[in-house]
Short mmCIF file of C-alpha atoms in Angstrom, two decimals:
data_model
loop_
_atom_site.label_atom_id
_atom_site.label_comp_id
_atom_site.label_asym_id
_atom_site.label_seq_id
_atom_site.Cartn_x
_atom_site.Cartn_y
_atom_site.Cartn_z
CA UNK A 1 -25.70 52.97 -28.01
CA UNK A 2 -27.27 49.92 -26.39
CA UNK A 3 -23.91 48.38 -25.50
CA UNK A 4 -22.87 51.61 -23.78
CA UNK A 5 -25.98 51.48 -21.62
CA UNK A 6 -25.35 47.83 -20.78
CA UNK A 7 -21.76 48.57 -19.76
CA UNK A 8 -22.90 51.55 -17.69
CA UNK A 9 -25.51 49.40 -15.95
CA UNK A 10 -22.86 46.74 -15.23
CA UNK A 11 -20.58 49.38 -13.71
CA UNK A 12 -23.39 50.63 -11.47
CA UNK A 13 -24.10 47.08 -10.31
CA UNK A 14 -20.37 46.60 -9.65
CA UNK A 15 -20.33 49.73 -7.47
CA UNK A 16 -23.43 48.51 -5.62
CA UNK A 17 -21.80 45.15 -4.99
CA UNK A 18 -18.67 46.88 -3.74
CA UNK A 19 -20.72 49.02 -1.35
CA UNK A 20 -22.66 46.02 -0.06
CA UNK A 21 -19.41 44.12 0.46
CA UNK A 22 -18.11 47.03 2.53
CA UNK A 23 -21.28 47.13 4.62
CA UNK A 24 -21.13 43.36 5.17
CA UNK A 25 -17.50 43.63 6.28
CA UNK A 26 -18.30 46.39 8.75
CA UNK A 27 -21.53 45.05 10.26
CA UNK A 28 -21.60 41.24 9.97
CA UNK A 29 -20.22 38.72 12.42
CA UNK A 30 -16.78 37.22 11.92
CA UNK A 31 -18.15 33.89 10.65
CA UNK A 32 -20.38 35.38 7.95
CA UNK A 33 -19.45 34.86 4.30
CA UNK A 34 -21.76 37.50 2.78
CA UNK A 35 -18.86 39.91 2.21
CA UNK A 36 -16.91 37.25 0.32
CA UNK A 37 -19.94 36.49 -1.87
CA UNK A 38 -20.53 40.19 -2.60
CA UNK A 39 -16.90 40.79 -3.54
CA UNK A 40 -16.82 37.61 -5.65
CA UNK A 41 -19.88 38.88 -7.52
CA UNK A 42 -18.11 42.20 -8.05
CA UNK A 43 -15.09 40.49 -9.58
CA UNK A 44 -17.29 38.38 -11.86
CA UNK A 45 -19.25 41.41 -13.04
CA UNK A 46 -16.05 43.37 -13.64
CA UNK A 47 -14.64 40.57 -15.78
CA UNK A 48 -17.95 40.34 -17.68
CA UNK A 49 -17.89 44.11 -18.34
CA UNK A 50 -14.31 43.92 -19.58
CA UNK A 51 -15.12 41.03 -21.90
CA UNK A 52 -18.20 42.86 -23.15
CA UNK A 53 -16.06 45.90 -23.96
CA UNK A 54 -13.57 43.72 -25.83
CA UNK A 55 -16.38 42.02 -27.76
CA UNK A 56 -17.99 45.36 -28.59
CA UNK A 57 -14.71 46.75 -29.91
CA UNK A 58 -14.02 43.60 -31.93
CA UNK A 59 -17.52 43.54 -33.46
CA UNK A 60 -17.41 47.28 -34.24
CA UNK A 61 -20.27 48.20 -31.89
CA UNK A 62 -18.05 50.69 -30.08
CA UNK A 63 -15.00 52.54 -31.30
CA UNK A 64 -12.12 53.71 -29.14
CA UNK A 65 -11.33 57.43 -29.12
CA UNK A 66 -8.30 58.45 -31.14
CA UNK A 67 -6.00 60.75 -29.21
#
């Protein structure tokens, strides 16, 4: 259950970073690099969440649904 909450928290932070990147792109000057930093953070967090999901499945902490 804890890993599910961690992944959910990571996804919320990813969405927040995406929203801040959008706001930086719309409102900042052309020479500002805050949007690039926000979107780079989003990519890093998305990769971390994906790796955490893979680790959780490999360790047996989470189980995929059988369809």
